[in-house]
Every structure is written in structure tokens, then in C-alpha cells.
Coordinates of C-alpha atoms and ligand atoms in Angstrom, one line a residue:
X1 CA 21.4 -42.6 32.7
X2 CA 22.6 -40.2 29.9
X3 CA 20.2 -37.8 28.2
X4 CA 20.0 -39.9 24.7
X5 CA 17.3 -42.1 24.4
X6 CA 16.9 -44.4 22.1
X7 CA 14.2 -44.2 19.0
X8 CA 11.7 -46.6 20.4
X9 CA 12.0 -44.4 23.8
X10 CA 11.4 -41.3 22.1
X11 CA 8.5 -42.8 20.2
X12 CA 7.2 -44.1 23.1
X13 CA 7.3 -41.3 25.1
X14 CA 6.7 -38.8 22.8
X15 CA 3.1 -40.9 21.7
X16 CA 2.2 -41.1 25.1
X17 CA 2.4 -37.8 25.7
X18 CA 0.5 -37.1 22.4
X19 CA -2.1 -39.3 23.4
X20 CA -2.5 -37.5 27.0
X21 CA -2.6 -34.0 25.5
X22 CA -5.1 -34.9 23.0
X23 CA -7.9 -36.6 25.9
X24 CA -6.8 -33.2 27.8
X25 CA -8.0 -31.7 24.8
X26 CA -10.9 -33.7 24.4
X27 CA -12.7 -33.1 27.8
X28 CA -11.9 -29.2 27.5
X29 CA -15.4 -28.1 27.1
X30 CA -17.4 -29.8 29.9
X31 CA -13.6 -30.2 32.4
X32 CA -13.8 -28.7 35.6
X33 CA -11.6 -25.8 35.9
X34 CA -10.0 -26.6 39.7
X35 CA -10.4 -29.8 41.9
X36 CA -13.6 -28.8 44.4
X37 CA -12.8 -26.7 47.7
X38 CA -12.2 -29.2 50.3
X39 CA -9.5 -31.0 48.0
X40 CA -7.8 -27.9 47.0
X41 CA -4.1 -28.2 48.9
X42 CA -1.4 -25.2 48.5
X43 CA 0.9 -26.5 49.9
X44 CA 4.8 -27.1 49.1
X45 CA 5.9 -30.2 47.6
X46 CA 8.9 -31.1 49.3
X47 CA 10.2 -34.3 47.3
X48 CA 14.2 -34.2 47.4
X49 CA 16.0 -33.4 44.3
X50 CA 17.0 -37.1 42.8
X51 CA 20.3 -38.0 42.5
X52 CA 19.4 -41.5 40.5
X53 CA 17.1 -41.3 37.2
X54 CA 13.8 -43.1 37.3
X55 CA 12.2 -44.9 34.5
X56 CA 11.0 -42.5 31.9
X57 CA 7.6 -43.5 30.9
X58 CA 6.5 -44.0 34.7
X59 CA 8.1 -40.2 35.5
X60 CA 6.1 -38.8 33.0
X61 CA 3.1 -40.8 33.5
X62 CA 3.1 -39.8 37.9
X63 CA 3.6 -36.0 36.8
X64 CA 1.2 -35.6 34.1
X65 CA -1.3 -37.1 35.8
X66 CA -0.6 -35.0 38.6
X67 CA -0.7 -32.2 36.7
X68 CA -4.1 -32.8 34.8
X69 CA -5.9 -34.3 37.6
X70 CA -5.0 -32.1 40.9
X71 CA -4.0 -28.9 38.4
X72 CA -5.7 -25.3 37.5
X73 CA -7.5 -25.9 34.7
X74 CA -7.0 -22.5 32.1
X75 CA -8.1 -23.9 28.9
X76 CA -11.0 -25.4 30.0
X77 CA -14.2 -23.6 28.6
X78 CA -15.3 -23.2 31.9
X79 CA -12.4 -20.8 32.9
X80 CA -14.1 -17.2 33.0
X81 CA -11.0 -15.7 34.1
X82 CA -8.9 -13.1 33.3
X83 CA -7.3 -12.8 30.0
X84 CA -5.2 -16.6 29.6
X85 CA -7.1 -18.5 26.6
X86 CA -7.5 -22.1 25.5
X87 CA -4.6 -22.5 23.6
X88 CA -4.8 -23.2 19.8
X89 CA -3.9 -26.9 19.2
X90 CA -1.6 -26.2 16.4
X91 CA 0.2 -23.6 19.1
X92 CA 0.9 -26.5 21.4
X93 CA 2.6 -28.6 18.6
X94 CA 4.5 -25.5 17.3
X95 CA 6.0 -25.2 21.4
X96 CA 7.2 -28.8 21.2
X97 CA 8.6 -28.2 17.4
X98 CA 10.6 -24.8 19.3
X99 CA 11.8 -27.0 22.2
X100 CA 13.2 -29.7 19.9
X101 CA 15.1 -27.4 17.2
X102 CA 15.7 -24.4 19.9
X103 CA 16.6 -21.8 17.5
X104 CA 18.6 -19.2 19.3
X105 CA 16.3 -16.1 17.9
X106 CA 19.2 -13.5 19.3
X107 CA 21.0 -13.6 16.0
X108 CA 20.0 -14.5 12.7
X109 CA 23.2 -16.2 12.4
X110 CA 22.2 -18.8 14.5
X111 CA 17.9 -18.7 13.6
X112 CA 18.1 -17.7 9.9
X113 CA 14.7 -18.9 9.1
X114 CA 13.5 -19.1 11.8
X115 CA 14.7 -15.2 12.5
X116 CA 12.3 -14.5 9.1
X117 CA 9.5 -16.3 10.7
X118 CA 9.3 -14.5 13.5
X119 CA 9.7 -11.0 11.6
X120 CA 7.0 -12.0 9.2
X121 CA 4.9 -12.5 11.9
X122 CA 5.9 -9.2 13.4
X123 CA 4.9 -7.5 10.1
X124 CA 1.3 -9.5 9.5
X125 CA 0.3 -8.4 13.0
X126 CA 1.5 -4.4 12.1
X127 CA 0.0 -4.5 9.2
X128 CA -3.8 -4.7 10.5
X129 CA -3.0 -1.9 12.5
X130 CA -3.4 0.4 9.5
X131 CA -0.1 2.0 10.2
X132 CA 0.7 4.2 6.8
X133 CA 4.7 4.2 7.3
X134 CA 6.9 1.9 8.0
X135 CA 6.9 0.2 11.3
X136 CA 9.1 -2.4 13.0
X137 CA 8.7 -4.5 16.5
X138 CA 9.7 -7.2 18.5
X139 CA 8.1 -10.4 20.4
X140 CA 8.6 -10.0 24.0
X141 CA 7.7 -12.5 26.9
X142 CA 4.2 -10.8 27.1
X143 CA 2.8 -7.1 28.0
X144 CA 4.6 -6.5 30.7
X145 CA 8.1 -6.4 28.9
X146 CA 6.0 -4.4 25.8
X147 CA 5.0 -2.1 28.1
X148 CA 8.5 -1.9 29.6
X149 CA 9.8 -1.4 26.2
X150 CA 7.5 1.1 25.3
X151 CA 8.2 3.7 28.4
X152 CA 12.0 3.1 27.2
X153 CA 11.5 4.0 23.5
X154 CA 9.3 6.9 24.6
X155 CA 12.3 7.8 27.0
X156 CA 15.1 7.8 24.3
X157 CA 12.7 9.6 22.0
X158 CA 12.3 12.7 24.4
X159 CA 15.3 12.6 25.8
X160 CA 17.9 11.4 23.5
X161 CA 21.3 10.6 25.7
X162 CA 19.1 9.0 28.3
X163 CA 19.7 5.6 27.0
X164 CA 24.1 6.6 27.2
X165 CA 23.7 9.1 30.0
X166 CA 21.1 7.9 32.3
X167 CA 18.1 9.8 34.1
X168 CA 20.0 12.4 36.2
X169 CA 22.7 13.2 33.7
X170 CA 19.7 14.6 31.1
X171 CA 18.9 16.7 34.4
X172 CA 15.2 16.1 34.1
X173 CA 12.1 14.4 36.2
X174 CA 10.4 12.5 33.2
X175 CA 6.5 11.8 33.9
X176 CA 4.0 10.0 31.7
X177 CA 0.0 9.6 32.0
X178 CA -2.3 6.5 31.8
X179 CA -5.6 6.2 33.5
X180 CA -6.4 4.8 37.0
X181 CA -7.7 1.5 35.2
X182 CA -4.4 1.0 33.5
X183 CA -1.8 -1.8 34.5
X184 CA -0.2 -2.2 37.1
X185 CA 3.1 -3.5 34.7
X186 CA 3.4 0.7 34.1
X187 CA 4.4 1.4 37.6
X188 CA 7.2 -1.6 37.6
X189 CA 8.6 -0.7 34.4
X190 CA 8.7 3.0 35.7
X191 CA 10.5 1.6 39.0
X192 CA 13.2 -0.5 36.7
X193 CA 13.6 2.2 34.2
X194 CA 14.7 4.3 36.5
X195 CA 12.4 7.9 36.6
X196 CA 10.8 6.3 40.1
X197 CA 7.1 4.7 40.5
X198 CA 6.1 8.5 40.9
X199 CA 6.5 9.2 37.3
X200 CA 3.9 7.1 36.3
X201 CA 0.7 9.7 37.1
X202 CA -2.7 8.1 37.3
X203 CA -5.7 10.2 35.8
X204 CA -9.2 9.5 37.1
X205 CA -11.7 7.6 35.1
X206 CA -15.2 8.7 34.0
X207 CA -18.3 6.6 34.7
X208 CA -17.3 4.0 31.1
X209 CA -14.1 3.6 32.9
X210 CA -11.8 5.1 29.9
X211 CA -9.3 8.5 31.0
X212 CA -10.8 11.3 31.9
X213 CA -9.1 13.8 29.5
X214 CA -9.9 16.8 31.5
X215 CA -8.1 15.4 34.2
X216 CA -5.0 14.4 31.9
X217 CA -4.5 18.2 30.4
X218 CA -4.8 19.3 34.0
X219 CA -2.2 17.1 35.6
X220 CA 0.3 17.7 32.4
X221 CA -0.1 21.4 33.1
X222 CA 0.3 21.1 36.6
X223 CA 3.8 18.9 36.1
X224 CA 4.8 21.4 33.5
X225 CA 4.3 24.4 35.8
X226 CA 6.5 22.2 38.6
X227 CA 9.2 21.5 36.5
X228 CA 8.4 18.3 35.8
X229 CA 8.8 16.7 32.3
X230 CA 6.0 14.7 30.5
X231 CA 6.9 12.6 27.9
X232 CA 4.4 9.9 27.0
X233 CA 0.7 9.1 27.2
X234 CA -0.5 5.3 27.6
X235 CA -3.8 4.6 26.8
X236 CA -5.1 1.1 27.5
X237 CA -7.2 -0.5 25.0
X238 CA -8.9 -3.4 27.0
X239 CA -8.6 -2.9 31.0
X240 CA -7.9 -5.3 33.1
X241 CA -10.6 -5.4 35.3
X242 CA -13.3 -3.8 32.7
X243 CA -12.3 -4.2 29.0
X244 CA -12.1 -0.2 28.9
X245 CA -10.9 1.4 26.0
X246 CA -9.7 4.6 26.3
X247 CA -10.5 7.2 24.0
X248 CA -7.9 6.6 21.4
X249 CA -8.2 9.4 18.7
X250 CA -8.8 12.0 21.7
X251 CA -5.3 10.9 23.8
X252 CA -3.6 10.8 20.4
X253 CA -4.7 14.6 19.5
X254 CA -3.6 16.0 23.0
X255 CA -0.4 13.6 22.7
X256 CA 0.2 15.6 19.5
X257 CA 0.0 19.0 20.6
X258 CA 1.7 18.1 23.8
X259 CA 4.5 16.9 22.2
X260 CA 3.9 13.1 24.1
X261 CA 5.1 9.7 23.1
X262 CA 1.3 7.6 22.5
X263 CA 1.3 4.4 23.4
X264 CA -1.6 1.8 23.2
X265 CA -1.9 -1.1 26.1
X266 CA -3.3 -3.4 23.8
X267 CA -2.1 -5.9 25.3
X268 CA -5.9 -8.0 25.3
X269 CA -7.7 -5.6 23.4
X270 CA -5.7 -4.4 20.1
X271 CA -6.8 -7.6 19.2
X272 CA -9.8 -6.1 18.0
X273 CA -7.7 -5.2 15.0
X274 CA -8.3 -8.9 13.4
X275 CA -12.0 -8.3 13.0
X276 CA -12.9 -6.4 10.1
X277 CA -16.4 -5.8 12.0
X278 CA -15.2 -5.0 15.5
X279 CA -11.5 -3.0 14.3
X280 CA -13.2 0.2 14.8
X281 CA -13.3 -0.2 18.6
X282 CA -9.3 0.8 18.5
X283 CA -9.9 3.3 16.2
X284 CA -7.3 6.2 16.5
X285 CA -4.9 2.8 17.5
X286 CA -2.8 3.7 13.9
X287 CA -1.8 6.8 15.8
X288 CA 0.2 5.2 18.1
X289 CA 3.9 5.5 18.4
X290 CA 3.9 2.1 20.1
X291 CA 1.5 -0.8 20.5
X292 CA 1.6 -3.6 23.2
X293 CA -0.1 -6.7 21.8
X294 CA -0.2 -10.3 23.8
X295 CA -1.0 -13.2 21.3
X296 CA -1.3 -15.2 24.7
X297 CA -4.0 -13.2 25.4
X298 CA -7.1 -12.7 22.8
X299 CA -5.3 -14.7 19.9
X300 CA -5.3 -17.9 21.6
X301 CA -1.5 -18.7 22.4
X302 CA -0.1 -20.5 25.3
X303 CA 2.6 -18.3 27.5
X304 CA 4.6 -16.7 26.4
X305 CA 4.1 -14.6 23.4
X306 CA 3.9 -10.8 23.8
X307 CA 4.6 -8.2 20.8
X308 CA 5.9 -4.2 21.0
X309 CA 5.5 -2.6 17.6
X310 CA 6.9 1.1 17.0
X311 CA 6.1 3.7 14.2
X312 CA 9.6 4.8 14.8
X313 CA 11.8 1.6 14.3
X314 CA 14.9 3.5 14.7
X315 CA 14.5 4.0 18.2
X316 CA 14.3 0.1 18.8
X317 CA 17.7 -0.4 18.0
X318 CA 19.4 3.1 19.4
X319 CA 17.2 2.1 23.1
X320 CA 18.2 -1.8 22.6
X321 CA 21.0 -2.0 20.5
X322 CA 24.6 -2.8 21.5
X323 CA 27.7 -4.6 20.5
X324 CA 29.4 -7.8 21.4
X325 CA 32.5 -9.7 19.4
X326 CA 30.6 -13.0 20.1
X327 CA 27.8 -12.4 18.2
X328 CA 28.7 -13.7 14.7
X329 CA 27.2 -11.2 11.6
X330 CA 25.3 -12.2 8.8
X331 CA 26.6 -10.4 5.7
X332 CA 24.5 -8.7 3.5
X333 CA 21.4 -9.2 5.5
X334 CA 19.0 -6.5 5.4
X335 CA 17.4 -7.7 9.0
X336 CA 18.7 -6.9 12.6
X337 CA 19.6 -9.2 14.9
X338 CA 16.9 -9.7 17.9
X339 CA 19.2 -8.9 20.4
X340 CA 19.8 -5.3 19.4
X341 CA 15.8 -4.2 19.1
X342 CA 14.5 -5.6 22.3
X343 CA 15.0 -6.0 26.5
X344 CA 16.3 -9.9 25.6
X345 CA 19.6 -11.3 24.8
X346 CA 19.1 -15.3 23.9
X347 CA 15.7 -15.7 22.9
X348 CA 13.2 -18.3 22.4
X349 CA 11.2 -18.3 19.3
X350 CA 8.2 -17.2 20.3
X351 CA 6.7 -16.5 16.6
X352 CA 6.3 -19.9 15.3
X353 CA 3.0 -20.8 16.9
X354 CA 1.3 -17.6 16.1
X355 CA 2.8 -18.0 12.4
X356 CA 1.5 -21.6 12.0
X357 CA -1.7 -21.0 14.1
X358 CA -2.3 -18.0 10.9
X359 CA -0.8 -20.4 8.4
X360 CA -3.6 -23.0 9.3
X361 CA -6.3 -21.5 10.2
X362 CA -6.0 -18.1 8.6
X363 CA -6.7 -14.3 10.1
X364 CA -10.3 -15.6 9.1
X365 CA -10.6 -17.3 12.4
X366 CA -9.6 -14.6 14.9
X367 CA -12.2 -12.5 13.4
X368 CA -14.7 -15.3 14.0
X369 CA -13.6 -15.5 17.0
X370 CA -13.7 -12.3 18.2
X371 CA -16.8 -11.3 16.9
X372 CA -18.4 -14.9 18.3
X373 CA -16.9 -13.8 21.7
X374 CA -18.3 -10.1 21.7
X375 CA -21.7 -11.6 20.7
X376 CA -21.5 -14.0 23.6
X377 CA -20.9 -11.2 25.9
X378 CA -23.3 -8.8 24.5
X379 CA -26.0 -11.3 25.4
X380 CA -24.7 -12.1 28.8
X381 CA -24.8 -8.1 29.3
X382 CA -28.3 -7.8 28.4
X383 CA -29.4 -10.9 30.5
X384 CA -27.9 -8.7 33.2
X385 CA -29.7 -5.8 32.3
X386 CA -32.8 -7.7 32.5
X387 CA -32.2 -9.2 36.3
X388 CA -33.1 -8.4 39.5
X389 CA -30.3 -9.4 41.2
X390 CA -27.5 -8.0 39.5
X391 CA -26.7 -4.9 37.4
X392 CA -23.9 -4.0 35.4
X393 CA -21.2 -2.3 37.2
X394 CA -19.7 -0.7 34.1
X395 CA -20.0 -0.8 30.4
X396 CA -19.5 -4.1 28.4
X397 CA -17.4 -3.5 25.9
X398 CA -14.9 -6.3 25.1
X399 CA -16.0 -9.8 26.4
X400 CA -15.4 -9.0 30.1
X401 CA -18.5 -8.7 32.3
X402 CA -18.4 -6.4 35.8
X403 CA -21.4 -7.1 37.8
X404 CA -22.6 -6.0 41.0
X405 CA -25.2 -7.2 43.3
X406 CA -28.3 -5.5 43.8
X407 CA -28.7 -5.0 47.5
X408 CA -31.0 -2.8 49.5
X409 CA -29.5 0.1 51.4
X410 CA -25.8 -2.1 51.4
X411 CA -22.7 -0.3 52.2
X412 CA -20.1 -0.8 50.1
X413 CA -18.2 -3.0 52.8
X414 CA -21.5 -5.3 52.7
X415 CA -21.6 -5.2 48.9
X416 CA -18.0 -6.7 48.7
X417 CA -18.9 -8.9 51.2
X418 CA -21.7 -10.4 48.9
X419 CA -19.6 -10.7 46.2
X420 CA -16.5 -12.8 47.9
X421 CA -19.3 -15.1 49.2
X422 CA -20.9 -15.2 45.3
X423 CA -17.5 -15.6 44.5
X424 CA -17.1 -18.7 47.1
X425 CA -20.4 -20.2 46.1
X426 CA -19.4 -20.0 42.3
X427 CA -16.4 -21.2 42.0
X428 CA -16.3 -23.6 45.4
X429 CA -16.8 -27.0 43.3
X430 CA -14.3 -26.1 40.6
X431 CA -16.6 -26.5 38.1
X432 CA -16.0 -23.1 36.7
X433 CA -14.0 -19.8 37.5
X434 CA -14.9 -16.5 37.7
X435 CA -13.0 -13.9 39.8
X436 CA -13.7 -10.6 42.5
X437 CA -12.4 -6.8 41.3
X438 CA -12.9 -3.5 41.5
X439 CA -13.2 -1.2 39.6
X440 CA -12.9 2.4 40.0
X441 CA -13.0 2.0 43.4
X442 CA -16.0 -0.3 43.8
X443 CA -16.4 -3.7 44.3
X444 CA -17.4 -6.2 41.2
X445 CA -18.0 -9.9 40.4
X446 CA -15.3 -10.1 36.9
X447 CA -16.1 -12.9 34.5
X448 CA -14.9 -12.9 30.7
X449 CA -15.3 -15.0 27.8
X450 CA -11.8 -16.1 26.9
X451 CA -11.9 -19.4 25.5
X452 CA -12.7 -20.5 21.9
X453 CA -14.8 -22.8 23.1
X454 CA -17.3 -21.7 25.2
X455 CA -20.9 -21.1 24.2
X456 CA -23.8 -20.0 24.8
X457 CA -24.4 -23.2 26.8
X458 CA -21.6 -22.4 29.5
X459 CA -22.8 -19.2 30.0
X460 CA -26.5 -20.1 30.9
X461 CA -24.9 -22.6 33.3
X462 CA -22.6 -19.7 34.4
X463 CA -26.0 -18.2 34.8
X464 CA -27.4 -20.6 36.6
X465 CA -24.8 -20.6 38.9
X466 CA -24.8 -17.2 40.1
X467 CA -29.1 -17.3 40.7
X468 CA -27.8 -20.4 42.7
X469 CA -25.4 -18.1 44.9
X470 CA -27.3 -15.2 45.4
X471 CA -30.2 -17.2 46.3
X472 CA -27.9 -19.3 49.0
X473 CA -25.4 -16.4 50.2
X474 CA -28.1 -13.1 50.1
X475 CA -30.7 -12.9 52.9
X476 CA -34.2 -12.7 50.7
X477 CA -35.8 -9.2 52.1
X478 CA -32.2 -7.8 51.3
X479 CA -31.5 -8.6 47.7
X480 CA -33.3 -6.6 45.7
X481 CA -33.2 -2.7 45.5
Ligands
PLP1 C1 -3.8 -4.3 29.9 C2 -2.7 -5.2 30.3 N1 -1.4 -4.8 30.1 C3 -0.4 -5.5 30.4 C4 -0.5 -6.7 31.0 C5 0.7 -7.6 31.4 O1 0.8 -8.6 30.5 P1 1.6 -9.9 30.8 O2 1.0 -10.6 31.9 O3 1.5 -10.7 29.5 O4 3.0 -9.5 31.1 C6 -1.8 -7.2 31.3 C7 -2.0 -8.5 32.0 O5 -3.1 -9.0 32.2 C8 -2.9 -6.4 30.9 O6 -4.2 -6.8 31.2

């Protein structure tokens, strides 16, 4: 069978699909997240590889149903989980429209509207960050290649040769800061680039989880007086495990008189940026040299859509930029090609559902959502506050919850203990999702609110459900302190 179908195929298949994604749609809010415990199987598929076709509409019809019914259910409004969102709707139908018109996004000569999109897009999302010069950026696959990005521009920026020269040619031991909360993407991107896992120096955090800054001017003048070289400061707006934001305006001022490349993790939490209400919890977040932003994280985007932005726009193409015969030119354009300002070469177009998800529904709806999101959590924070089973384990600040059990005279072995078994009782019909940390070193139940559409009504059954574990997994004299 060749790979042209004819138009009543393609209608068929195509409204079939349609038709499947928008029931999947429809039982978002009350869907179990996962299949329950005893049906869970992780095992490999081991089907052969055909050699013969099948027909089309049954193919699609075994896998999709496979998929939906046996699958891990993100989007659903029951998914407390880390930071993957219910995609918008109009995001899904701008993946398809990519797919089907695959602009190649390396070169405008090949993508020239769609290379505008995407740099539109680029320049919306900079333009909330308040930035008062001119700034330029990139998509990536998401934060981890931002981040990646980032440690490189910093690199080039310090040490200018690096990028021709490499590491031990500039005869120095480069080193940058982020706090102990920070991601673990930093320590792999310092591995790739080549300056060693070692480089990537983890400072201590203070009781609201955010870089102890004390500790950071310490440990840059104890690598100065070694012979070390520090060139860059990440602060991370939104942990991981805790929603931390570090303190932005502080790490910029010390990056200033240090002489350090700032950039901001934002990867969940620059977000914050879209609410005219809430922008003020990334305050000092203009000061950055560089920002790492994931749409597929706060703004509601399927994988993958990731974004660096730089103050210093320059430095994207000398760190990325190089030159090929192939790549045909488009003459008097005033843009750059992709391919010389980030990690990629051939590039899919990762803009257009963040573009037609603003186009739609306008910046208007982030905002609601975000502050919808951070009112939801506030509430579930002070429910906490208010219990006697469970206390908060560090500061709510973006929509990600840490609690911890109260128990009498536990160790911290027992606590975590607790906890995997809350953890078990929670999530063990698949109903809903919520996960196990910890946080500066100590153990802690991790639930967020993620998805646009869960409500207050989800989280009282959240609630409900961890009352329901302690009460089955605690032993009664033990569980309160
Ligand atoms: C703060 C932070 N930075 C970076 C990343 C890496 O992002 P991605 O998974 O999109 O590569 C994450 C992932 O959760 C994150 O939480």
C-alpha cells in the first residue's frame, strides 16, 4: 500500500480521529488519570515490526483505543502532577496543521511565514518581560535545551573564543551558581558543554526554599580565591519540587557587581509574567540576561514548546551561528535563519500553537488562568494550615503544594514511609495523581494545580482523598503531633 490515500480515506480517517479527540476532550474533567493498580502492566510490547499494511481505519481505531483506554492520563483535571498541562484545544489542532504543512523552521527560505510566526511569538512573550532594550530568542524543545542554551551564551559572553577554541584553550575552570532546589537539566547541560558536572555549584536553601545569598557570595569567593572562574548565576523562578522563587532583584545586584551572566529558570514560573496581578512575583526577572520559558508548561501547550530569550541577541548567533552552502539565503531579509541562533538544525515549528492559542483566546486568558490557579492553591494551603494531619512543608507560592504528615515523635525514615503509603493509597485507583518529593532534604507529599480545568471541586475530592489515606495507612495514637 503506498502512502497516498484517497480523499474519502483522508476524510474518513481524519473525522474519526476528530471525533475521538473531542469525547477525549469531553470526559477530561471527571477521567481517571491511570487504569487502577492491579491493571497497571509495564511491560514491553513485543508485536513484530509489519512487513504488510493493515487496514487504516481499523489500525487507528486498535491504537487509539489502546492509548486512551490503558494510557496515562495528563490532561485530565485530575492530574496533580508535576508541571505537564491540559493542553489548549486550539494547540492540538495547530500540531496537526504543523504535521500536515511541516514547515522546515531552520531557514526562512523554506518557512517564510511561518519563520515570522514563530518570531512574533518570540517577541509577544519578551515583551511582558518588561525588558527596556532590545531582546531576541529562540523556541527550543523545552527547558532543558533553554537552559542548555543559556550556560552557552553565558560561556561565549565571559569567555569570548570559547565557542572557536573550546574550554581548555581559554585556559580557565568556568563555574556558575544556582540553588540546591534548582534543576537537575543544569548539571547535564554543564556535563555536555563541556566545563564538567563540577562547575555547576549548588548553594543551600533557606527555610522558603529560594538561594541562600550568603552562601552564594561565599562560594564565589571561595572559587575566586582557588582559581576558579565564575561566570553565571541561575536563579530558578518556580522549583521543581516547591514553586520556589528565588530572590530575583537580590541575585541580579550580586550578578552585577560580580561581573556574572543572570539567568532566570522560568521554565514554569516566568509565566507569572502574563498576569498583570501576579507579574510582580518575578519581579527583578527584566534583569536577566537570559530567560528559560516552557509554554508546555504553565501556558497550556502540548510537548514540545520551550523558549530561551537573551538581552544580548548578538551572542545567539556568535554561540549558534555557522555556515553551510546548502542553506539557500533569503535576500534582503532583515531576520536570521533559526539554525544560526539556537542548539537545532531542521526544526519543527513549535510557535504556531502558542501563536493561535493567543490569537483566539488572547493574553486575557493566561492571566485568568493564572490567577484562577494561584487562588485555587491559596485555598488548598490554608485548608492545610487548618488540619491536623498535615502541615505545610514549605511556602505556597505558585500552585504547587508540599505537605508533610503530622506524626508523633517520627523519624524522618518513618515520615517518608507515611508518605509513599499516602502516596499508594491516593493514587492506587487511578482516579487522580499526585506524586512523593523532597525537598531540601526532607520528605514531602507534591501535588499542583496544572490543568485549566480543575476546580475547587477536584480539590475537595483531592481532599477527601488524602483524610481517606491517612486515616487507612497512619496508626491513630500516632498521627497527630
Ligand atoms: C525549573 C525547571 N527547569 C527546567 C526543566 C526542564 O524542562 P523540560 O522538561 O521542558 O526540558 C524543568 C522540568 O520540569 C523545570 O521544572
Amino acid at each position: 500500500m503506498g502512502f497516498d490515500f484517497d480523499e474519502a480515506t483522508r476524510r474518513q480517517l481524519g473525522y474519526e480521529l476528530i471525533d475521538l479527540i473531542n469525547s477525549y476532550y469531553s470526559s477530561l474533567p471527571t477521567r481517571p488519570v491511570q487504569l487502577p493498580a492491579e491493571q497497571r502492566t509495564f511491560g514491553q510490547l513485543t508485536e513484530r515490526m509489519p512487513d504488510e499494511g493493515a487496514d487504516p481505519v481499523a489500525v487507528l481505531d486498535e491504537v487509539t483505543s489502546d492509548l486512551v483506554d490503558k494510557g496515562f492520563h495528563v490532561p485530565s483535571a485530575q492530574y496533580f502532577g508535576l508541571m505537564n498541562p491540559t493542553p489548549t484545544y486550539v494547540s492540538v489542532l495547530a500540531e496537526a496543521l504543523v504535521a500536515a504543512l511541516n514547515p522546515q523552521l531552520a531557514t526562512q527560505a523554506r518557512s517564510q511565514l511561518a519563520s515570522k510566526i514563530e518570531n512574533e511569538t518570540v517577541q509577544w512573550i519578551g515583551d511582558r518581560v518588561g525588558w527596556s532594550s532590545d531582546f531576541g530568542g529562540t523556541f527550543t524543545s523545552g527547558g532543558n535545551e533553554a537552559n542548555f542554551s543559556a550556560l552557552a551564551l553565558a560561556l561565549n559572553w565571559k569567555f569570548p573564543g570559547i565557542v572557536e577554541e573550546g574550554v581548555a584553550a581559554t585556559k580557565v575552570r568556568p563555574v556558575f551558581y544556582s540553588s540546591a532546589e534548582s534543576h537537575h537539566s543544569l548539571d547535564k547541560s554543564a556535563g555536555l558543554l563541556g566545563i564538567g558536572r563540577r562547575a555547576a555549584r549548588r548553594i543551600a536553601v533557606t527555610e522558603r526554599v529560594q538561594m541562600d545569598l550568603a552562601a552564594l557570595e561565599k562560594q564565589i569567593a571561595a572559587d575566586k580565591a582557588a582559581g576558579l572562574h565564575p561566570f553565571a548565576v541561575v536563579a530558578t523562578a518556580g522549583t521543581t519540587n516547591s514553586g520556589a522563587i528565588d530572590e530575583l532583584v537580590a541575585i541580579a545586584e550580586i550578578c552585577r557587581r560580580y561581573q556574572l551572566w543572570f539567568h532566570v529558570d522560568g521554565a514554569y514560573g516566568a509565566a507569572a509574567i502574563f498576569s498583570d496581578q501576579h507579574r510582580g512575583l518575578v519581579r527583578g526577572i527584566e534583569r536577566a540576561d537570559s530567560i528559560t520559558i516552557d509554554p508546555h508548561k504553565w501556558l497550556a501547550m502540548p510537548f514540545a514548546a520551550g523558549l530561551i530569550l537573551t538581552v544580548h541577541p548578538e551572542l545567539l548567533e556568535t554561540t549558534f551561528g555557522t555556515h553551510t552552502p546548502y542553506m539557500p539565503k533569503v535576500a534582503g531579509s532583515t531576520m536570521i535563519d533559526n539554525f544560526k541562533v539556537s542548539t537545532q538544525w531542521s526544526r519543527r515549528m513549535n510557535s504556531l500553537k502558542v501563536y493561535l492559542t493567543l490569537r483566539v483566546h488572547g493574553r486575557k486568558a493566561y492571566e485568568e488562568l493564572i490567577d484562577r490557579q494561584l487562588a485555587l492553591a491559596a485555598r488548598f494551603a490554608a485548608r492545610v494550615g487548618k488540619s491536623a494531619e498535615f502541615e505545610l512543608a514549605a511556602p505556597q507560592v505558585l500552585p504547587i503544594l508540599n505537605l508533610r504528615v503530622k506524626l508523633l515523635h517520627a523519624s524522618e525514615e518513618e515520615v517518608e514511609a507515611a508518605h509513599l503509603k499516602i502516596v499508594d493509597a491516593v493514587t492506587r485507583s487511578g482516579e487522580r495523581w499526585i506524586s512523593l518529593t523532597k525537598v531540601n532534604g526532607r520528605s514531602v507529599l507534591r501535588m499542583m494545580v496544572i490543568s485549566y480545568l480543575t476546580t475547587e471541586k477536584h480539590l475537595d475530592e483531592l481532599w477527601a482523598a488524602l483524610s481517606a489515606a491517612t486515616a487507612e495507612v497512619l496508626p491513630k495514637a500516632a498521627s497527630v503531633r
